Coordinates of C-alpha atoms in Angstrom, one line a residue:
M285 CA 116.3 -32.9 153.7
S286 CA 119.0 -32.6 150.6
K287 CA 116.7 -32.0 148.0
G288 CA 115.2 -28.4 149.4
G289 CA 118.9 -27.6 151.2
A290 CA 119.8 -27.6 147.1
V291 CA 116.9 -25.2 146.1
T292 CA 118.4 -23.6 149.1
T293 CA 121.8 -23.4 147.5
A294 CA 120.9 -22.3 144.1
R295 CA 119.2 -19.2 145.5
C296 CA 121.7 -17.9 148.0
P297 CA 124.2 -16.5 144.9
F298 CA 121.4 -15.3 142.5
R299 CA 120.0 -13.0 146.0
Y300 CA 123.7 -12.3 145.9
A301 CA 124.3 -10.7 143.4
L302 CA 120.9 -9.4 142.7
L303 CA 121.9 -7.6 146.4
V304 CA 125.4 -7.0 144.7
W305 CA 124.1 -5.9 141.5
C306 CA 121.6 -3.0 143.1
L307 CA 124.7 -1.8 144.8
V308 CA 126.7 -0.8 141.7
L309 CA 123.3 1.0 140.3
H310 CA 123.4 2.9 143.3
T311 CA 126.7 4.0 143.7
G312 CA 126.7 5.0 139.9
S313 CA 123.9 7.3 140.8
L314 CA 125.7 8.6 143.2
L315 CA 128.3 9.5 141.5
A316 CA 127.4 10.4 138.0
A317 CA 125.1 13.2 139.8
P318 CA 123.7 15.5 137.0
K319 CA 126.5 17.7 136.4
A320 CA 126.1 21.4 137.1
P321 CA 124.8 23.4 133.9
E322 CA 127.4 26.0 132.2
V323 CA 126.6 29.4 131.6
Y324 CA 127.6 31.3 128.2
I325 CA 127.8 35.1 127.8
G326 CA 128.9 35.4 123.8
S327 CA 131.8 32.0 123.7
K328 CA 132.8 32.9 127.7
V329 CA 132.3 30.7 130.3
A330 CA 130.5 33.5 133.2
P331 CA 130.7 32.0 136.8
C332 CA 127.1 31.7 138.1
A333 CA 126.6 30.0 142.2
P334 CA 123.3 29.1 142.8
S335 CA 123.5 26.8 139.2
P336 CA 119.9 28.6 137.1
I337 CA 116.8 26.2 137.8
L338 CA 114.8 25.1 135.8
Q339 CA 110.9 25.7 136.0
D340 CA 108.2 25.2 134.1
G341 CA 110.2 24.4 130.9
E342 CA 111.0 28.1 132.2
V343 CA 115.8 29.3 132.9
Y344 CA 116.1 31.3 136.0
L345 CA 118.9 32.5 136.5
P346 CA 119.3 33.6 140.7
V347 CA 120.2 37.5 140.7
T348 CA 123.5 37.4 142.0
F349 CA 124.8 36.7 138.5
R350 CA 126.7 38.9 136.8
Y351 CA 127.2 39.7 132.7
A352 CA 130.7 39.6 132.3
G353 CA 131.5 42.3 129.2
L354 CA 128.1 43.6 129.1
P355 CA 126.6 47.0 130.9
V356 CA 124.0 45.6 132.6
T357 CA 122.4 44.8 136.3
V358 CA 120.3 43.3 138.2
F359 CA 119.3 43.9 141.7
A360 CA 115.8 42.8 143.6
E361 CA 113.0 45.4 144.3
G362 CA 110.3 44.4 146.6
E363 CA 108.8 41.2 145.2
T364 CA 110.1 41.8 142.0
V365 CA 113.9 41.9 140.4
V366 CA 114.7 44.8 138.0
V367 CA 117.2 44.5 134.9
R368 CA 118.4 47.8 133.3
G369 CA 121.1 47.4 130.3
P370 CA 122.4 50.5 128.2
G371 CA 120.3 53.6 127.3
Q372 CA 116.2 52.9 128.5
L373 CA 117.0 49.4 128.4
E374 CA 115.1 48.5 131.9
G375 CA 112.5 45.3 132.1
C376 CA 110.8 45.1 135.9
L377 CA 110.3 40.9 135.9
P378 CA 108.6 38.2 138.8
A379 CA 111.0 36.6 141.5
L380 CA 111.0 33.2 142.0
Q381 CA 112.2 32.6 145.5
H382 CA 114.1 29.0 145.6
Q383 CA 116.0 27.8 148.2
G384 CA 116.9 31.0 150.4
T385 CA 117.7 32.8 147.0
L386 CA 116.0 35.1 144.4
Y387 CA 115.2 34.1 141.2
Y388 CA 114.2 35.5 137.3
P389 CA 113.4 33.8 134.3
V390 CA 116.3 34.3 132.2
N391 CA 114.3 34.7 128.0
R392 CA 112.2 37.9 129.8
A393 CA 114.6 39.0 131.1
C394 CA 117.4 39.3 126.9
A395 CA 113.5 40.2 125.7
A396 CA 113.7 43.2 127.5
L397 CA 117.5 44.0 127.1
R398 CA 118.0 43.0 123.2
L399 CA 120.1 39.9 124.7
S400 CA 118.9 36.8 123.0
A401 CA 119.2 33.7 125.6
R402 CA 118.6 29.8 123.8
W403 CA 119.1 27.1 125.9
D404 CA 120.1 23.8 125.9
E405 CA 119.1 20.7 126.7
K406 CA 121.2 18.0 125.6
A407 CA 124.5 20.2 126.2
N408 CA 123.0 21.4 129.4
R409 CA 124.1 25.0 128.4
L410 CA 122.2 28.6 128.5
S411 CA 123.9 30.9 126.5
I412 CA 123.7 34.5 126.6
A413 CA 125.0 36.7 124.1
P414 CA 123.5 40.5 121.9
R415 CA 121.6 40.8 119.4
V416 CA 121.2 41.3 115.6
D417 CA 117.9 43.2 116.0
A418 CA 117.7 43.5 112.4
I419 CA 118.7 43.6 109.5
R420 CA 118.0 46.8 107.0
P421 CA 118.7 47.2 103.3
E422 CA 117.7 49.7 101.5
M423 CA 118.0 50.7 97.5
F424 CA 118.6 54.0 95.9
D425 CA 119.9 53.4 91.4
R426 CA 122.0 49.9 92.3
L427 CA 122.9 50.8 95.8
M428 CA 122.4 49.5 98.4
T429 CA 122.3 50.5 102.0
L430 CA 122.1 48.0 104.4
R431 CA 122.5 48.5 108.5
I432 CA 122.7 45.8 110.7
L433 CA 121.2 47.2 114.0
A434 CA 122.1 45.3 118.1
G435 CA 121.6 47.2 121.3
Y436 CA 124.9 46.6 122.2
P437 CA 127.9 47.1 120.4
L438 CA 128.8 44.5 117.9
T439 CA 133.2 43.7 115.3
A440 CA 132.0 42.4 111.8
R441 CA 134.4 40.7 109.9
L442 CA 134.2 41.3 105.6
E443 CA 135.4 39.0 102.9
L444 CA 134.5 38.9 99.5
E445 CA 134.0 35.8 96.9
R446 CA 133.7 36.3 93.3
N447 CA 132.3 32.8 92.7
P448 CA 129.1 33.3 93.0
G449 CA 129.5 37.5 93.7
Q450 CA 128.9 37.0 98.1
L451 CA 130.2 39.7 100.6
I452 CA 130.0 37.5 103.5
I453 CA 129.6 39.6 107.5
E454 CA 130.9 38.1 109.9
I455 CA 129.4 38.7 113.8
A456 CA 131.4 37.0 116.5
E457 CA 129.4 37.2 119.8
A458 CA 125.9 37.7 118.6
H459 CA 122.4 35.1 118.0
L460 CA 120.5 36.3 115.1
F461 CA 116.9 37.6 115.7
N462 CA 115.5 33.7 114.4
D463 CA 118.2 31.3 113.4
S464 CA 117.9 31.6 109.6
T465 CA 116.2 33.9 107.6
L466 CA 116.3 34.9 103.8
I467 CA 115.7 38.5 102.5
P468 CA 115.0 39.1 98.5
V469 CA 115.8 42.6 97.2
N470 CA 116.5 41.7 92.8
Q471 CA 117.5 45.1 91.7
G472 CA 120.9 46.5 91.0
G473 CA 122.7 43.2 90.8
I474 CA 122.1 42.3 93.3
T475 CA 119.6 38.8 94.7
R476 CA 119.0 38.2 98.7
I477 CA 120.3 38.4 101.1
R478 CA 120.5 35.5 103.9
A479 CA 121.4 35.3 107.8
T480 CA 121.6 32.3 109.3
Q481 CA 123.9 31.3 113.3
V482 CA 126.1 29.8 112.6
S483 CA 126.6 28.5 115.9
Y484 CA 126.1 28.8 119.5
Q485 CA 129.7 28.1 120.4
P486 CA 131.0 29.7 119.7
C487 CA 129.1 32.1 118.6
L488 CA 128.7 33.4 115.4
V489 CA 126.1 34.9 113.2
R490 CA 126.9 35.1 109.0
I491 CA 124.4 37.5 106.5
T492 CA 126.2 36.6 103.1
V493 CA 124.9 39.5 100.1
E494 CA 124.8 37.1 97.4
A495 CA 125.0 39.0 93.6
E496 CA 125.2 38.9 90.0
A497 CA 128.6 39.8 90.3
M498 CA 132.1 40.6 93.4
P499 CA 130.1 42.6 95.0
Q500 CA 132.0 46.3 96.5
Y501 CA 131.4 48.3 99.4
R502 CA 132.6 50.4 101.8
A503 CA 132.3 50.5 106.0
L504 CA 130.3 53.1 106.9
S505 CA 130.5 52.5 110.3
A506 CA 132.8 52.0 113.3
R507 CA 134.1 49.0 113.5
A508 CA 133.1 48.1 116.7
T509 CA 129.1 49.9 116.7
T510 CA 125.0 49.3 117.4
E511 CA 124.6 50.3 114.0
I512 CA 126.7 48.4 111.6
C513 CA 126.2 50.7 108.2
L514 CA 127.9 49.5 104.2
R515 CA 128.0 50.9 101.7
L516 CA 127.3 48.1 98.7
G517 CA 126.9 47.9 95.0
V518 CA 127.4 45.3 91.7
P519 CA 129.0 47.1 88.6
E520 CA 126.7 46.7 85.4
N521 CA 129.0 44.7 83.5
N522 CA 132.6 43.0 84.6
T523 CA 134.8 45.8 82.9
P524 CA 137.8 48.3 84.4
E525 CA 135.2 51.4 83.4
A526 CA 131.5 49.5 84.9
Y527 CA 133.8 49.3 88.5
T528 CA 135.6 52.4 88.1
V529 CA 132.0 53.8 88.1
L530 CA 130.7 52.2 90.6
D531 CA 134.0 52.9 92.6
R532 CA 132.6 56.9 92.1
L533 CA 129.5 56.0 93.2
L534 CA 130.3 54.7 96.2
D535 CA 132.7 57.3 97.6
A536 CA 130.8 60.4 96.3
P537 CA 129.7 62.4 99.3
G538 CA 126.2 60.6 101.1
S539 CA 125.0 61.4 105.3
E540 CA 125.9 58.2 105.8
L541 CA 129.4 59.1 105.0
T542 CA 128.3 62.2 107.2
G543 CA 126.8 61.9 110.1
L544 CA 127.7 62.9 113.9
A545 CA 129.5 59.4 115.6
V546 CA 129.4 60.2 119.9
T547 CA 133.1 58.7 119.6
G548 CA 134.0 58.9 123.3
I549 CA 132.4 59.9 127.1
D550 CA 135.2 60.7 130.4
V551 CA 133.9 60.7 133.8
G552 CA 135.8 63.5 135.7
T553 CA 134.9 65.8 138.8
S554 CA 135.1 70.3 138.4
E555 CA 137.7 72.1 140.8
E556 CA 134.4 72.5 143.2
G557 CA 133.8 69.0 143.4
N558 CA 131.5 68.3 141.5
P559 CA 130.9 65.1 139.2
L560 CA 130.8 66.6 134.9
V561 CA 129.9 63.5 132.2
V562 CA 132.4 65.0 129.7
V563 CA 130.3 63.4 126.0
R564 CA 133.0 64.0 122.4
T565 CA 131.9 64.0 119.0
N566 CA 133.7 63.7 115.7
G567 CA 131.8 67.4 115.1
P568 CA 129.4 69.9 116.2
A569 CA 127.2 68.1 118.3
Q570 CA 123.4 69.3 119.7
A571 CA 121.7 67.6 123.2
K572 CA 118.7 67.3 124.4
V573 CA 118.7 66.7 128.3
L574 CA 115.7 65.1 129.9
R575 CA 115.6 64.1 133.8
L576 CA 113.6 61.0 134.9
G577 CA 113.1 59.6 138.0
S578 CA 112.3 56.5 139.9
P579 CA 116.0 55.7 140.1
P580 CA 117.2 59.0 139.8
R581 CA 118.8 59.9 136.0
V582 CA 119.7 61.9 133.0
A583 CA 119.9 61.1 129.6
L584 CA 121.2 63.4 126.6
D585 CA 119.5 62.6 123.6
I586 CA 121.8 63.4 120.3
E587 CA 120.6 63.7 117.1
N588 CA 121.6 62.4 114.1
A589 CA 123.6 60.7 115.3
T590 CA 125.3 57.1 115.9
I591 CA 126.6 55.2 119.2
Q592 CA 131.1 55.1 118.4
A593 CA 132.6 54.0 121.8
Q594 CA 131.9 52.5 124.7
A595 CA 130.3 52.9 128.4
P596 CA 132.7 54.3 130.7
A597 CA 134.1 53.3 133.8
V598 CA 133.6 55.5 136.7
P599 CA 136.5 56.4 138.7
P600 CA 136.3 55.4 142.1
H601 CA 133.9 58.1 145.3
T602 CA 132.8 59.8 142.1
P603 CA 129.6 61.9 143.8
L604 CA 126.6 61.3 142.8
V605 CA 127.0 59.4 139.5
Q606 CA 126.2 56.0 139.5
R607 CA 127.7 54.6 136.0
V608 CA 126.6 55.9 132.4
R609 CA 125.2 53.9 129.8
L610 CA 125.3 54.4 126.4
G611 CA 122.5 52.7 123.5
Q612 CA 120.7 53.8 119.9
F613 CA 118.0 55.3 121.1
T614 CA 115.8 55.5 117.7
E615 CA 117.8 54.8 114.4
K616 CA 119.2 58.6 114.2
V617 CA 119.6 59.7 117.4
A618 CA 122.2 57.9 119.5
R619 CA 121.2 58.1 123.6
V620 CA 124.1 59.0 127.1
V621 CA 121.7 58.2 130.3
V622 CA 123.9 59.1 133.7
D623 CA 122.5 56.7 136.5
L624 CA 122.6 59.0 139.4
V625 CA 122.7 57.6 143.4
E626 CA 120.1 60.5 143.8
E627 CA 118.6 63.6 142.4
A628 CA 120.7 66.4 140.7
E629 CA 120.2 69.4 138.8
C630 CA 122.1 69.1 135.3
V631 CA 123.2 71.9 133.2
L632 CA 124.5 71.0 130.1
T633 CA 127.6 73.5 128.1
Q634 CA 130.3 73.0 124.7
G635 CA 133.9 72.0 125.7
H636 CA 136.1 73.5 124.8
E637 CA 137.2 70.9 122.4
P638 CA 135.3 71.0 119.4
G639 CA 132.0 68.4 119.0
T640 CA 132.6 68.2 122.8
L641 CA 129.6 68.0 125.4
V642 CA 129.9 68.7 129.0
L643 CA 127.7 68.1 132.0
T644 CA 127.9 69.4 134.9
L645 CA 126.3 67.4 138.1
R646 CA 124.8 69.3 141.7
S647 CA 123.5 67.7 144.7
A648 CA 119.4 68.6 144.3
L649 CA 118.6 67.2 148.4
S650 CA 117.9 69.2 150.7
R651 CA 120.6 68.9 153.3
V652 CA 120.1 70.8 157.0
Q653 CA 123.6 70.8 159.0
V654 CA 122.5 70.1 162.7
T655 CA 125.7 70.0 165.1
G656 CA 124.2 67.8 167.8
L657 CA 121.7 66.1 169.1
K658 CA 119.8 68.8 170.4
G659 CA 116.6 69.6 168.1
L660 CA 118.2 66.7 165.4
K661 CA 114.9 66.2 164.0
V662 CA 115.3 61.5 163.5
M663 CA 113.0 59.5 162.0
V664 CA 113.0 56.6 163.2
D665 CA 111.6 53.6 161.2
P666 CA 110.5 49.8 162.8
G667 CA 110.9 47.5 159.5
H668 CA 107.3 46.3 158.8
G669 CA 104.6 45.5 160.7
G670 CA 100.8 44.6 160.8
S671 CA 100.0 43.0 157.4
L672 CA 103.8 42.6 156.6
S673 CA 105.5 40.5 159.0
G674 CA 108.8 40.3 158.1
T675 CA 111.0 37.9 158.9
T676 CA 110.0 34.9 162.4
G677 CA 113.1 33.4 164.6
L678 CA 113.9 30.0 165.5
S679 CA 111.6 31.2 168.7
G680 CA 109.1 31.8 166.6
R681 CA 109.8 36.1 168.2
R682 CA 108.5 37.7 165.2
E683 CA 111.1 40.7 163.5
Q684 CA 108.0 43.5 163.6
D685 CA 107.6 43.2 167.2
I686 CA 111.6 43.4 167.8
N687 CA 112.0 46.3 164.9
L688 CA 109.0 48.2 167.2
D689 CA 111.5 47.7 171.0
I690 CA 114.6 48.5 170.1
A691 CA 112.8 51.4 167.9
K692 CA 110.9 52.5 171.3
R693 CA 114.4 52.7 173.4
L694 CA 116.2 54.3 170.7
Y695 CA 113.4 57.3 171.1
R696 CA 113.3 57.1 173.9
L697 CA 117.1 57.8 175.0
L698 CA 117.6 60.2 171.8
E699 CA 113.9 62.2 173.9
A700 CA 116.2 62.1 176.3
A701 CA 119.4 64.2 175.3
G702 CA 116.6 66.7 174.0
A703 CA 116.2 65.4 169.7
K704 CA 113.8 65.5 168.6
P705 CA 112.9 62.0 167.2
T706 CA 109.1 61.1 165.4
M707 CA 108.7 57.3 164.4
T708 CA 106.7 55.9 161.0
R709 CA 104.9 53.5 163.3
Y710 CA 104.6 53.4 166.8
G711 CA 102.4 49.8 167.5
D712 CA 101.7 47.1 165.1
D713 CA 100.4 48.9 161.8
T714 CA 100.3 48.4 158.3
V715 CA 103.1 51.4 157.7
G716 CA 103.3 51.5 152.9
L717 CA 106.8 51.0 151.8
R718 CA 106.7 54.5 149.7
A719 CA 104.6 55.7 153.1
R720 CA 107.7 56.1 154.7
P721 CA 110.3 57.9 152.8
A722 CA 106.9 60.1 152.6
M723 CA 106.6 61.0 155.5
A724 CA 110.1 62.0 156.6
N725 CA 110.7 64.1 153.6
S726 CA 107.9 65.9 154.8
Q727 CA 108.2 65.9 158.3
G728 CA 111.8 67.9 157.7
V729 CA 113.7 65.5 159.0
H730 CA 118.1 65.6 159.2
I731 CA 118.3 61.9 160.1
F732 CA 115.8 58.5 159.3
I733 CA 116.8 55.4 160.8
S734 CA 115.4 52.1 159.6
I735 CA 115.2 49.1 161.9
H736 CA 114.9 45.1 160.4
C737 CA 116.6 42.2 161.3
N738 CA 117.9 39.6 158.6
A739 CA 117.2 36.4 158.1
N740 CA 118.4 33.8 155.0
G741 CA 117.8 30.1 153.7
R742 CA 119.6 28.9 155.7
P743 CA 119.3 28.5 159.5
N744 CA 122.5 29.1 161.7
S745 CA 124.6 29.8 158.4
A746 CA 124.6 33.6 159.2
R747 CA 124.6 36.2 161.8
G748 CA 126.6 39.8 162.5
I749 CA 125.2 43.6 161.6
E750 CA 124.2 44.4 157.5
T751 CA 123.9 47.6 156.9
Y752 CA 122.9 49.4 153.6
Y753 CA 122.3 53.0 152.8
C754 CA 121.8 54.3 149.1
H755 CA 122.6 57.0 148.5
Q756 CA 126.0 59.0 148.6
H757 CA 125.5 61.2 150.9
S758 CA 124.2 58.7 153.6
Y759 CA 127.7 57.2 153.4
R760 CA 129.2 58.3 156.8
L761 CA 126.2 57.8 159.0
A762 CA 126.2 54.4 157.2
R763 CA 129.8 53.5 159.0
T764 CA 129.5 55.4 162.1
L765 CA 126.2 53.8 162.9
H766 CA 127.7 50.5 162.0
Y767 CA 130.7 50.8 163.2
R768 CA 129.3 51.0 167.1
L769 CA 126.8 48.4 166.3
V770 CA 129.9 45.8 165.7
K771 CA 131.9 47.7 168.8
E772 CA 129.4 48.0 171.2
L773 CA 127.0 44.5 170.4
G774 CA 130.2 42.6 170.0
A775 CA 128.3 41.0 166.5
P776 CA 130.5 39.8 163.7
D777 CA 131.5 42.4 160.7
R778 CA 128.9 42.0 157.7
Q779 CA 130.2 45.0 156.3
V780 CA 128.1 48.2 154.9
R781 CA 126.6 47.8 151.9
R782 CA 125.4 49.9 148.8
R783 CA 121.8 49.1 147.2
P784 CA 119.5 51.0 144.9
G785 CA 116.9 48.7 145.7
L786 CA 116.0 49.9 148.6
V787 CA 112.7 52.0 148.3
V788 CA 113.1 53.7 151.9
T789 CA 117.1 54.8 151.4
R790 CA 116.1 56.0 148.0
E791 CA 113.4 57.7 148.2
T792 CA 114.5 60.0 151.0
K793 CA 116.6 63.3 151.0
M794 CA 117.8 63.3 153.8
P795 CA 121.5 61.1 155.0
S796 CA 119.7 57.3 156.0
V797 CA 120.5 53.7 156.4
L798 CA 118.2 50.6 156.8
L799 CA 120.2 48.6 160.1
E800 CA 119.7 45.0 160.3
I801 CA 121.0 44.1 163.2
G802 CA 121.5 40.1 164.0
Y803 CA 120.0 37.0 162.0
M804 CA 116.9 35.9 163.8
N805 CA 117.0 32.5 161.9
H806 CA 120.7 32.0 163.7
R807 CA 120.1 30.2 166.8
E808 CA 122.3 32.6 169.4
E809 CA 120.9 36.3 167.7
D810 CA 117.4 34.6 167.7
R811 CA 117.8 34.3 171.3
L812 CA 119.8 37.5 171.5
L813 CA 117.5 39.9 170.2
G814 CA 114.9 37.6 172.7
T815 CA 116.7 40.1 175.9
P816 CA 115.9 43.4 176.4
E817 CA 119.2 44.3 178.1
Y818 CA 120.9 43.2 174.3
R819 CA 117.8 45.4 172.6
Q820 CA 118.7 48.2 175.0
R821 CA 122.5 47.7 174.1
A822 CA 121.5 47.8 170.6
A823 CA 119.6 51.3 170.6
R824 CA 122.4 52.4 173.1
A825 CA 124.6 51.4 170.5
I826 CA 122.6 52.9 167.3
F827 CA 122.5 56.7 169.5
N828 CA 125.9 56.8 170.3
G829 CA 126.8 56.8 166.2
I830 CA 124.0 59.4 165.6
A831 CA 126.1 61.5 168.2
E832 CA 128.7 60.8 167.5
Y833 CA 127.9 61.3 164.0
V834 CA 125.7 64.8 164.2
G835 CA 130.1 65.5 166.9
A836 CA 128.0 65.3 170.3
S837 CA 129.4 63.8 173.5
T838 CA 127.9 59.9 174.0
T839 CA 127.8 61.1 177.2
A840 CA 124.4 62.7 176.7
A841 CA 122.1 60.7 176.6
P842 CA 120.2 59.2 180.5
V843 CA 123.1 56.7 182.3
A844 CA 123.3 53.9 183.4
A845 CA 120.9 53.0 186.3
E846 CA 117.8 54.7 184.3
E847 CA 119.0 52.4 181.0
A848 CA 118.4 49.2 183.1
A849 CA 114.9 51.5 184.3
L850 CA 114.1 51.5 180.6
A851 CA 115.3 46.9 180.5
V852 CA 112.8 45.8 183.5
E853 CA 110.1 48.4 182.0
E854 CA 110.0 46.9 178.7
L855 CA 111.0 43.4 179.3
E856 CA 106.8 43.5 180.8
D857 CA 106.1 45.5 177.2
A858 CA 108.0 43.2 175.1
V859 CA 106.3 39.7 176.7
V860 CA 103.0 42.1 175.3
I861 CA 103.6 43.0 172.0
E862 CA 104.9 39.0 171.6
E863 CA 101.7 37.4 173.2
G864 CA 100.3 36.1 170.5
E865 CA 103.1 34.0 169.7
A866 CA 102.9 29.7 170.8
A867 CA 102.4 29.3 174.6
A868 CA 105.9 28.0 174.8
T869 CA 107.7 30.7 173.2
V870 CA 106.0 33.8 175.6
E871 CA 106.7 30.9 179.2
E872 CA 110.6 31.2 178.0
Q873 CA 110.7 35.2 177.7
E874 CA 108.8 35.2 181.5
G875 CA 111.6 32.3 182.5
Q876 CA 114.6 34.5 181.7

C-alpha cells in the first residue's frame, strides 16, 4: 500500500506540471494570433479591410481595396473583377468568393495596370508601386539619349560622381521590372548602365550610368513624368575645352528639346451646362478623337507629345464625366481618356489660348420626357429567374420568386393607372443579363426598374433598402423610389449608390434603377418578404415613387380594397410559385 501510494504521489506533480504546460502553450497560441498582412502603396501603408488572403501561393486583394494615390479603380462585374488604370490600362480577372467578400489576384491585376506587386512572406507584407517598365539608351556619336519609361508619373533625383565617373538616377516610390539589370554600352565614353532595386521599404530604384570620366547631362522631361528623358555625354578628355564642346552639343536644339507636352487638364461646364475637358499643352497641338464603348469613353490621342501633368479631379455633380485618365499610349503619343457615365456626343475645338484643346460633351442617350402615368412605358425587370436563381433566404425561399411576385404586383398597379408596363419575364424563365436592357432599348420604354432582394456573407448582420443606378440621368428616379421604399416599408436606409458595373442599369438608354428590397439572409426581413402583404406594400411604394417621379398623383392606382383583393389573390400564387421548396417552408406559408 505504502509503496503504491508513493508511486501515485510521485506521478501527481508530473501530471500537474504537464497540464499547466499545455495550458500555457494553448493560451500563448491564442495570444499570438497571426498578424494581418500589411499592404503598402509605394512607401505608405494602405488600409485594407478585410485583409489580403493567400490562395495557392497567390495573393488576393478584396474589391474594396483602394489604391491610394494611384488613378486605379476596381469593381465587380458578374463573376469577374475589372481593374482600370490610366489610358487604356485595363484587366478582367477571375473573382474569388471568400467569407462573403469578392477577391482578385493582385499580381495579375498589377501586370495589367503596369504596376508591380511584391509579396514578402517573411515580413508578411505586400508592396505595390508603379513599375519602371524599360530603360532605353540611344547613342548618337558621343551623346546618349536615355529614356526611363513607366505607366505612372515618376520623379528622379540626379547626382554626379567624379571618381569613378557616374550619373546616379534614384527613383523613389517605384519598383524595377526585375531586381537588377545590366546594359552594356561601351560607346562615347559610357561603359554600361546598372539598374537595381535598392529596397522595397522604402521603395527605391537606382540606375547608374558608368563612364570613363564624369559625365554631363541635360534633363529633357518634366519633374514628374511617365518618361524620364536625359541627354548625356562624356568629354573626350579632361580639359576645359573638351567640357565646353560637350556643353554646346548638349544644348544644341534637338527633337527631344522641342517635343510637345501635355502640361495640364481641367474639367468644367459650359454656360449651357455641358461638360468641358480642357487640355493644355506647351505648343500648337492636334488630337485625334476616338469614341470607345463598353463602358463608354472618349480618348484624345496627341501626336509627338508626352504626359507632364497629373489627372484632374472631376468636380462634384459634373454631368457625363466619371473621371479623366492620362497615359503615354506609345512613345510618341500621349492619350487623354474621359470615362463617361453614359454615351455622349463630343466636339473637339481649339481653345482661345495657344496650345489649348477643348472637348465639349453632350448626352447621346434618347430620353423622352413624360408627364403623368397615362401612357407611361415602364419595363419591370424581376431579377434572376430560371437557371439564374439569385440568393436563397433563411426560410428556403428563392429570390427569383420574390422578385417576380413583387414585379407582378407593380405591373397590375401600373396597368390600372393607365400606364403601359411590360416585363422582362413573366414566369420562371432564364433571361440573360444583356438581353434585359436590350429589350428595354428596343421597345423605347421611358423607365426601367430591376427588382432584387439582397444578401451578404454574414446572416442577420444587415437589413434595409439599397438602390443602385449608373447614369447621371437616373439619379432622380433612384432617389425618388428609394425614399418611397424606405418611408413606406419602415426599412433602414442603406443609401442610393452609383455602381457602373451593373449591366442592366449601365446598358439601358433610359432612366433605370436596380432596387434591393431587403436582405433575405436577415431573419426578420426574410420573414416579411415571405408575406404577400409586405410584397404588396413594396410594390405600392415603388408605384408611388414612379407617380411622384412623373408628377402624377399617388392615388391614381387601385384603392385599398382592390389592393387587399390583389393581396389575397396573389397569396395563392405565391405558394404555387414556391411549391418546389421544402415542405416545411410551404406549410409555414400556408399557416400565415
